Amino acid sequence: MMKRIVLLATVASLSMGPIAVSSALADDTTITPPPAEGTAPADPAAPAAESTAPATDSVGAVAAEAPATPPPSEAVIPAQRANEVRAETLIGATVFSPEGDKVGTVKDILFDTNGQATGLVLSVGGVMGLGAKSVGLTWDEVDVQPDPKLLQVKYTQDQLEAAPTFKTQEAQQAEDEAARVQSQEPAPMTPAPEPAAPATE
């Protein structure tokens, strides 16, 4: 009789097991599936990833950047005027004397810190550019017209070749540095004079 009671109790406990498990599963609604093989489990405390999609407006179009603001109209020159000369047309232009003789070509243009042209550097003399001399003239000494063929000076080529050679800032600094180095070199040593031979009677 005792064996029968124990057997009935065992069967009852086995029949209640699935019910308990199923009720526990029904109560837990946040069951997380296991991670896929080869991936790390998700951290529940980690913040959600931010979206990298471009910002869109109300109709779904990508918001465009505001266009750049141009300089004021009084600061812009839209076109070259008839009384203006471009430096590109002056560099290399031929310079003539009042008699129409070629005296040189424009090598460079000088400007001050205010942007005003102060003079021209002419390449004078030489053959095929070899042996030419640089001569600087103030802007007032050159008749500059919009047509580069009308560049004139009131001097002959011989007068310009007799003028001092134009020196750039770099050339002046190089000369100053060479003079400073030369002044620091010790003077060459001169051999001491040989003592005079004693006088003989």
PDB file of C-alpha atoms in Angstrom:
ATOM      1  CA  MET A   1       0.000   0.000   0.000  1.00  0.00           C
ATOM      2  CA  MET A   2       2.857   2.355   0.868  1.00  0.00           C
ATOM      3  CA  LYS A   3       4.568   1.648  -2.463  1.00  0.00           C
ATOM      4  CA  ARG A   4       1.414   2.593  -4.332  1.00  0.00           C
ATOM      5  CA  ILE A   5       1.156   5.943  -2.507  1.00  0.00           C
ATOM      6  CA  VAL A   6       4.793   6.794  -3.279  1.00  0.00           C
ATOM      7  CA  LEU A   7       4.286   5.875  -6.953  1.00  0.00           C
ATOM      8  CA  LEU A   8       1.213   8.095  -7.227  1.00  0.00           C
ATOM      9  CA  ALA A   9       3.081  11.049  -5.656  1.00  0.00           C
ATOM     10  CA  THR A  10       5.943  10.648  -8.137  1.00  0.00           C
ATOM     11  CA  VAL A  11       3.591  10.577 -11.122  1.00  0.00           C
ATOM     12  CA  ALA A  12       1.817  13.685  -9.844  1.00  0.00           C
ATOM     13  CA  SER A  13       5.063  15.631  -9.446  1.00  0.00           C
ATOM     14  CA  LEU A  14       6.173  14.730 -12.985  1.00  0.00           C
ATOM     15  CA  SER A  15       2.861  15.829 -14.443  1.00  0.00           C
ATOM     16  CA  MET A  16       3.099  19.247 -12.692  1.00  0.00           C
ATOM     17  CA  GLY A  17       6.669  20.001 -13.956  1.00  0.00           C
ATOM     18  CA  PRO A  18       5.804  21.177 -17.516  1.00  0.00           C
ATOM     19  CA  ILE A  19       2.945  23.317 -16.201  1.00  0.00           C
ATOM     20  CA  ALA A  20       5.280  25.169 -13.846  1.00  0.00           C
ATOM     21  CA  VAL A  21       7.852  25.735 -16.568  1.00  0.00           C
ATOM     22  CA  SER A  22       5.259  26.918 -19.066  1.00  0.00           C
ATOM     23  CA  SER A  23       3.781  29.337 -16.529  1.00  0.00           C
ATOM     24  CA  ALA A  24       7.221  30.742 -15.785  1.00  0.00           C
ATOM     25  CA  LEU A  25       7.827  31.285 -19.485  1.00  0.00           C
ATOM     26  CA  ALA A  26       4.483  33.015 -19.830  1.00  0.00           C
ATOM     27  CA  ASP A  27       5.343  35.476 -17.064  1.00  0.00           C
ATOM     28  CA  ASP A  28       8.775  36.425 -18.581  1.00  0.00           C
ATOM     29  CA  THR A  29       8.107  38.477 -21.736  1.00  0.00           C
ATOM     30  CA  THR A  30      11.705  39.848 -22.138  1.00  0.00           C
ATOM     31  CA  ILE A  31      13.491  36.691 -23.104  1.00  0.00           C
ATOM     32  CA  THR A  32      16.513  37.591 -25.276  1.00  0.00           C
ATOM     33  CA  PRO A  33      17.531  35.108 -27.959  1.00  0.00           C
ATOM     34  CA  PRO A  34      21.115  33.903 -27.823  1.00  0.00           C
ATOM     35  CA  PRO A  35      23.607  35.870 -29.969  1.00  0.00           C
ATOM     36  CA  ALA A  36      24.573  34.551 -33.369  1.00  0.00           C
ATOM     37  CA  GLU A  37      27.675  32.448 -33.532  1.00  0.00           C
ATOM     38  CA  GLY A  38      30.879  34.558 -33.738  1.00  0.00           C
ATOM     39  CA  THR A  39      29.302  37.803 -32.392  1.00  0.00           C
ATOM     40  CA  ALA A  40      29.712  39.358 -28.959  1.00  0.00           C
ATOM     41  CA  PRO A  41      26.604  39.607 -26.783  1.00  0.00           C
ATOM     42  CA  ALA A  42      24.937  43.008 -26.761  1.00  0.00           C
ATOM     43  CA  ASP A  43      25.583  45.282 -23.792  1.00  0.00           C
ATOM     44  CA  PRO A  44      22.208  46.400 -22.416  1.00  0.00           C
ATOM     45  CA  ALA A  45      23.843  49.507 -20.879  1.00  0.00           C
ATOM     46  CA  ALA A  46      25.388  50.662 -24.190  1.00  0.00           C
ATOM     47  CA  PRO A  47      23.671  53.668 -25.865  1.00  0.00           C
ATOM     48  CA  ALA A  48      21.848  53.151 -29.120  1.00  0.00           C
ATOM     49  CA  ALA A  49      23.924  53.764 -32.257  1.00  0.00           C
ATOM     50  CA  GLU A  50      23.453  57.216 -33.794  1.00  0.00           C
ATOM     51  CA  SER A  51      22.136  57.433 -37.307  1.00  0.00           C
ATOM     52  CA  THR A  52      24.643  58.590 -39.938  1.00  0.00           C
ATOM     53  CA  ALA A  53      22.029  59.442 -42.549  1.00  0.00           C
ATOM     54  CA  PRO A  54      22.147  63.067 -43.836  1.00  0.00           C
ATOM     55  CA  ALA A  55      19.721  65.536 -42.374  1.00  0.00           C
ATOM     56  CA  THR A  56      16.582  65.946 -44.414  1.00  0.00           C
ATOM     57  CA  ASP A  57      13.939  68.606 -44.553  1.00  0.00           C
ATOM     58  CA  SER A  58      10.184  68.143 -44.204  1.00  0.00           C
ATOM     59  CA  VAL A  59       9.788  66.705 -47.714  1.00  0.00           C
ATOM     60  CA  GLY A  60      12.672  64.283 -47.358  1.00  0.00           C
ATOM     61  CA  ALA A  61      15.217  66.184 -49.487  1.00  0.00           C
ATOM     62  CA  VAL A  62      18.772  66.592 -48.196  1.00  0.00           C
ATOM     63  CA  ALA A  63      19.203  70.014 -46.588  1.00  0.00           C
ATOM     64  CA  ALA A  64      21.533  72.152 -48.791  1.00  0.00           C
ATOM     65  CA  GLU A  65      24.219  74.437 -47.357  1.00  0.00           C
ATOM     66  CA  ALA A  66      23.669  78.178 -47.568  1.00  0.00           C
ATOM     67  CA  PRO A  67      25.448  79.755 -50.606  1.00  0.00           C
ATOM     68  CA  ALA A  68      28.595  81.858 -49.979  1.00  0.00           C
ATOM     69  CA  THR A  69      28.188  85.632 -49.849  1.00  0.00           C
ATOM     70  CA  PRO A  70      30.297  87.419 -52.532  1.00  0.00           C
ATOM     71  CA  PRO A  71      32.333  90.572 -51.788  1.00  0.00           C
ATOM     72  CA  PRO A  72      30.454  93.877 -52.035  1.00  0.00           C
ATOM     73  CA  SER A  73      29.942  95.226 -55.534  1.00  0.00           C
ATOM     74  CA  GLU A  74      32.240  98.224 -54.948  1.00  0.00           C
ATOM     75  CA  ALA A  75      35.118  95.840 -54.172  1.00  0.00           C
ATOM     76  CA  VAL A  76      34.812  93.795 -57.372  1.00  0.00           C
ATOM     77  CA  ILE A  77      36.092  94.728 -60.859  1.00  0.00           C
ATOM     78  CA  PRO A  78      33.869  92.845 -63.305  1.00  0.00           C
ATOM     79  CA  ALA A  79      35.792  93.866 -66.440  1.00  0.00           C
ATOM     80  CA  GLN A  80      38.925  95.709 -67.560  1.00  0.00           C
ATOM     81  CA  ARG A  81      38.372  99.374 -68.410  1.00  0.00           C
ATOM     82  CA  ALA A  82      39.834 101.112 -71.453  1.00  0.00           C
ATOM     83  CA  ASN A  83      42.331 103.116 -69.347  1.00  0.00           C
ATOM     84  CA  GLU A  84      43.625 100.078 -67.417  1.00  0.00           C
ATOM     85  CA  VAL A  85      46.695  98.031 -68.308  1.00  0.00           C
ATOM     86  CA  ARG A  86      47.279  94.477 -67.125  1.00  0.00           C
ATOM     87  CA  ALA A  87      50.709  93.567 -65.762  1.00  0.00           C
ATOM     88  CA  GLU A  88      50.672  90.467 -67.957  1.00  0.00           C
ATOM     89  CA  THR A  89      50.741  92.650 -71.070  1.00  0.00           C
ATOM     90  CA  LEU A  90      53.515  94.891 -69.694  1.00  0.00           C
ATOM     91  CA  ILE A  91      55.985  92.153 -68.727  1.00  0.00           C
ATOM     92  CA  GLY A  92      58.135  91.553 -71.804  1.00  0.00           C
ATOM     93  CA  ALA A  93      56.719  94.526 -73.691  1.00  0.00           C
ATOM     94  CA  THR A  94      59.080  96.544 -75.859  1.00  0.00           C
ATOM     95  CA  VAL A  95      60.042 100.053 -74.746  1.00  0.00           C
ATOM     96  CA  PHE A  96      60.837 102.698 -77.355  1.00  0.00           C
ATOM     97  CA  SER A  97      62.563 106.047 -77.362  1.00  0.00           C
ATOM     98  CA  PRO A  98      60.712 109.139 -78.665  1.00  0.00           C
ATOM     99  CA  GLU A  99      62.466 108.561 -82.010  1.00  0.00           C
ATOM    100  CA  GLY A 100      60.897 105.095 -82.232  1.00  0.00           C
ATOM    101  CA  ASP A 101      64.092 103.157 -81.459  1.00  0.00           C
ATOM    102  CA  LYS A 102      63.898 100.090 -79.258  1.00  0.00           C
ATOM    103  CA  VAL A 103      65.723 100.764 -75.997  1.00  0.00           C
ATOM    104  CA  GLY A 104      64.748  97.703 -73.940  1.00  0.00           C
ATOM    105  CA  THR A 105      61.955  95.496 -72.656  1.00  0.00           C
ATOM    106  CA  VAL A 106      59.947  95.510 -69.431  1.00  0.00           C
ATOM    107  CA  LYS A 107      61.433  92.983 -67.014  1.00  0.00           C
ATOM    108  CA  ASP A 108      59.456  93.745 -63.860  1.00  0.00           C
ATOM    109  CA  ILE A 109      57.014  96.162 -62.225  1.00  0.00           C
ATOM    110  CA  LEU A 110      57.536  97.724 -58.808  1.00  0.00           C
ATOM    111  CA  PHE A 111      54.676  98.373 -56.351  1.00  0.00           C
ATOM    112  CA  ASP A 112      54.615  99.989 -52.936  1.00  0.00           C
ATOM    113  CA  THR A 113      52.856  98.587 -49.883  1.00  0.00           C
ATOM    114  CA  ASN A 114      49.682 100.463 -50.880  1.00  0.00           C
ATOM    115  CA  GLY A 115      49.527  98.591 -54.174  1.00  0.00           C
ATOM    116  CA  GLN A 116      50.481 101.630 -56.260  1.00  0.00           C
ATOM    117  CA  ALA A 117      52.892 101.098 -59.174  1.00  0.00           C
ATOM    118  CA  THR A 118      56.117 102.996 -58.474  1.00  0.00           C
ATOM    119  CA  GLY A 119      58.281 102.051 -61.437  1.00  0.00           C
ATOM    120  CA  LEU A 120      59.401  99.632 -64.117  1.00  0.00           C
ATOM    121  CA  VAL A 121      62.558  97.553 -64.383  1.00  0.00           C
ATOM    122  CA  LEU A 122      63.853  97.500 -67.957  1.00  0.00           C
ATOM    123  CA  SER A 123      66.172  94.966 -69.539  1.00  0.00           C
ATOM    124  CA  VAL A 124      68.590  97.027 -71.612  1.00  0.00           C
ATOM    125  CA  GLY A 125      71.263  95.962 -74.100  1.00  0.00           C
ATOM    126  CA  GLY A 126      72.662  92.481 -74.536  1.00  0.00           C
ATOM    127  CA  VAL A 127      72.185  90.021 -77.350  1.00  0.00           C
ATOM    128  CA  MET A 128      69.291  87.531 -77.242  1.00  0.00           C
ATOM    129  CA  GLY A 129      68.874  88.317 -73.552  1.00  0.00           C
ATOM    130  CA  LEU A 130      72.524  87.589 -72.755  1.00  0.00           C
ATOM    131  CA  GLY A 131      74.549  90.368 -71.186  1.00  0.00           C
ATOM    132  CA  ALA A 132      71.480  92.558 -70.662  1.00  0.00           C
ATOM    133  CA  LYS A 133      71.439  95.104 -67.873  1.00  0.00           C
ATOM    134  CA  SER A 134      68.565  95.834 -65.483  1.00  0.00           C
ATOM    135  CA  VAL A 135      67.675  99.512 -65.167  1.00  0.00           C
ATOM    136  CA  GLY A 136      64.916 100.865 -62.934  1.00  0.00           C
ATOM    137  CA  LEU A 137      62.870 103.911 -63.913  1.00  0.00           C
ATOM    138  CA  THR A 138      60.170 105.649 -61.925  1.00  0.00           C
ATOM    139  CA  TRP A 139      56.620 105.261 -63.156  1.00  0.00           C
ATOM    140  CA  ASP A 140      56.464 108.911 -64.203  1.00  0.00           C
ATOM    141  CA  GLU A 141      59.389 108.404 -66.596  1.00  0.00           C
ATOM    142  CA  VAL A 142      57.481 105.844 -68.673  1.00  0.00           C
ATOM    143  CA  ASP A 143      54.589 106.695 -70.965  1.00  0.00           C
ATOM    144  CA  VAL A 144      52.307 103.705 -70.428  1.00  0.00           C
ATOM    145  CA  GLN A 145      49.431 103.326 -72.859  1.00  0.00           C
ATOM    146  CA  PRO A 146      46.873 100.520 -73.117  1.00  0.00           C
ATOM    147  CA  ASP A 147      48.661  99.345 -76.262  1.00  0.00           C
ATOM    148  CA  PRO A 148      51.959  97.820 -75.053  1.00  0.00           C
ATOM    149  CA  LYS A 149      53.654  98.925 -78.293  1.00  0.00           C
ATOM    150  CA  LEU A 150      53.313 102.522 -77.109  1.00  0.00           C
ATOM    151  CA  LEU A 151      55.583 102.204 -74.067  1.00  0.00           C
ATOM    152  CA  GLN A 152      58.026 105.063 -74.392  1.00  0.00           C
ATOM    153  CA  VAL A 153      60.797 106.667 -72.370  1.00  0.00           C
ATOM    154  CA  LYS A 154      62.630 109.894 -73.130  1.00  0.00           C
ATOM    155  CA  TYR A 155      66.077 108.275 -73.011  1.00  0.00           C
ATOM    156  CA  THR A 156      68.229 106.531 -75.554  1.00  0.00           C
ATOM    157  CA  GLN A 157      69.637 103.057 -75.135  1.00  0.00           C
ATOM    158  CA  ASP A 158      73.109 104.480 -74.535  1.00  0.00           C
ATOM    159  CA  GLN A 159      71.779 106.660 -71.711  1.00  0.00           C
ATOM    160  CA  LEU A 160      70.029 103.698 -70.095  1.00  0.00           C
ATOM    161  CA  GLU A 161      73.117 101.508 -70.346  1.00  0.00           C
ATOM    162  CA  ALA A 162      75.061 104.271 -68.550  1.00  0.00           C
ATOM    163  CA  ALA A 163      72.568 104.224 -65.627  1.00  0.00           C
ATOM    164  CA  PRO A 164      73.279 102.256 -62.421  1.00  0.00           C
ATOM    165  CA  THR A 165      72.264  98.605 -62.431  1.00  0.00           C
ATOM    166  CA  PHE A 166      68.985  97.918 -60.646  1.00  0.00           C
ATOM    167  CA  LYS A 167      69.400  95.695 -57.564  1.00  0.00           C
ATOM    168  CA  THR A 168      66.619  93.703 -55.951  1.00  0.00           C
ATOM    169  CA  GLN A 169      66.319  93.288 -52.194  1.00  0.00           C
ATOM    170  CA  GLU A 170      67.706  89.764 -52.525  1.00  0.00           C
ATOM    171  CA  ALA A 171      70.747  91.015 -54.436  1.00  0.00           C
ATOM    172  CA  GLN A 172      71.408  93.732 -51.855  1.00  0.00           C
ATOM    173  CA  GLN A 173      71.176  91.241 -48.990  1.00  0.00           C
ATOM    174  CA  ALA A 174      73.539  88.867 -50.768  1.00  0.00           C
ATOM    175  CA  GLU A 175      76.087  91.657 -51.263  1.00  0.00           C
ATOM    176  CA  ASP A 176      75.788  92.711 -47.607  1.00  0.00           C
ATOM    177  CA  GLU A 177      76.270  89.128 -46.453  1.00  0.00           C
ATOM    178  CA  ALA A 178      79.309  88.670 -48.700  1.00  0.00           C
ATOM    179  CA  ALA A 179      80.849  91.896 -47.375  1.00  0.00           C
ATOM    180  CA  ARG A 180      80.178  90.824 -43.770  1.00  0.00           C
ATOM    181  CA  VAL A 181      81.819  87.441 -44.289  1.00  0.00           C
ATOM    182  CA  GLN A 182      84.785  89.034 -46.004  1.00  0.00           C
ATOM    183  CA  SER A 183      85.280  91.508 -43.154  1.00  0.00           C
ATOM    184  CA  GLN A 184      85.406  88.641 -40.660  1.00  0.00           C
ATOM    185  CA  GLU A 185      88.132  86.724 -42.516  1.00  0.00           C
ATOM    186  CA  PRO A 186      91.568  87.077 -40.910  1.00  0.00           C
ATOM    187  CA  ALA A 187      94.103  89.081 -42.830  1.00  0.00           C
ATOM    188  CA  PRO A 188      96.640  86.938 -44.696  1.00  0.00           C
ATOM    189  CA  MET A 189      99.816  86.402 -42.705  1.00  0.00           C
ATOM    190  CA  THR A 190     102.943  88.005 -44.156  1.00  0.00           C
ATOM    191  CA  PRO A 191     106.300  86.355 -43.505  1.00  0.00           C
ATOM    192  CA  ALA A 192     108.471  88.104 -40.935  1.00  0.00           C
ATOM    193  CA  PRO A 193     111.453  89.940 -42.409  1.00  0.00           C
ATOM    194  CA  GLU A 194     114.769  88.118 -42.091  1.00  0.00           C
ATOM    195  CA  PRO A 195     117.206  89.660 -39.602  1.00  0.00           C
ATOM    196  CA  ALA A 196     119.939  91.733 -41.179  1.00  0.00           C
ATOM    197  CA  ALA A 197     123.375  90.128 -41.360  1.00  0.00           C
ATOM    198  CA  PRO A 198     125.889  91.586 -38.892  1.00  0.00           C
ATOM    199  CA  ALA A 199     128.257  94.146 -40.383  1.00  0.00           C
ATOM    200  CA  THR A 200     131.796  92.878 -41.004  1.00  0.00           C
ATOM    201  CA  GLU A 201     134.898  95.038 -40.744  1.00  0.00           C
TER     202      GLU A 201
END
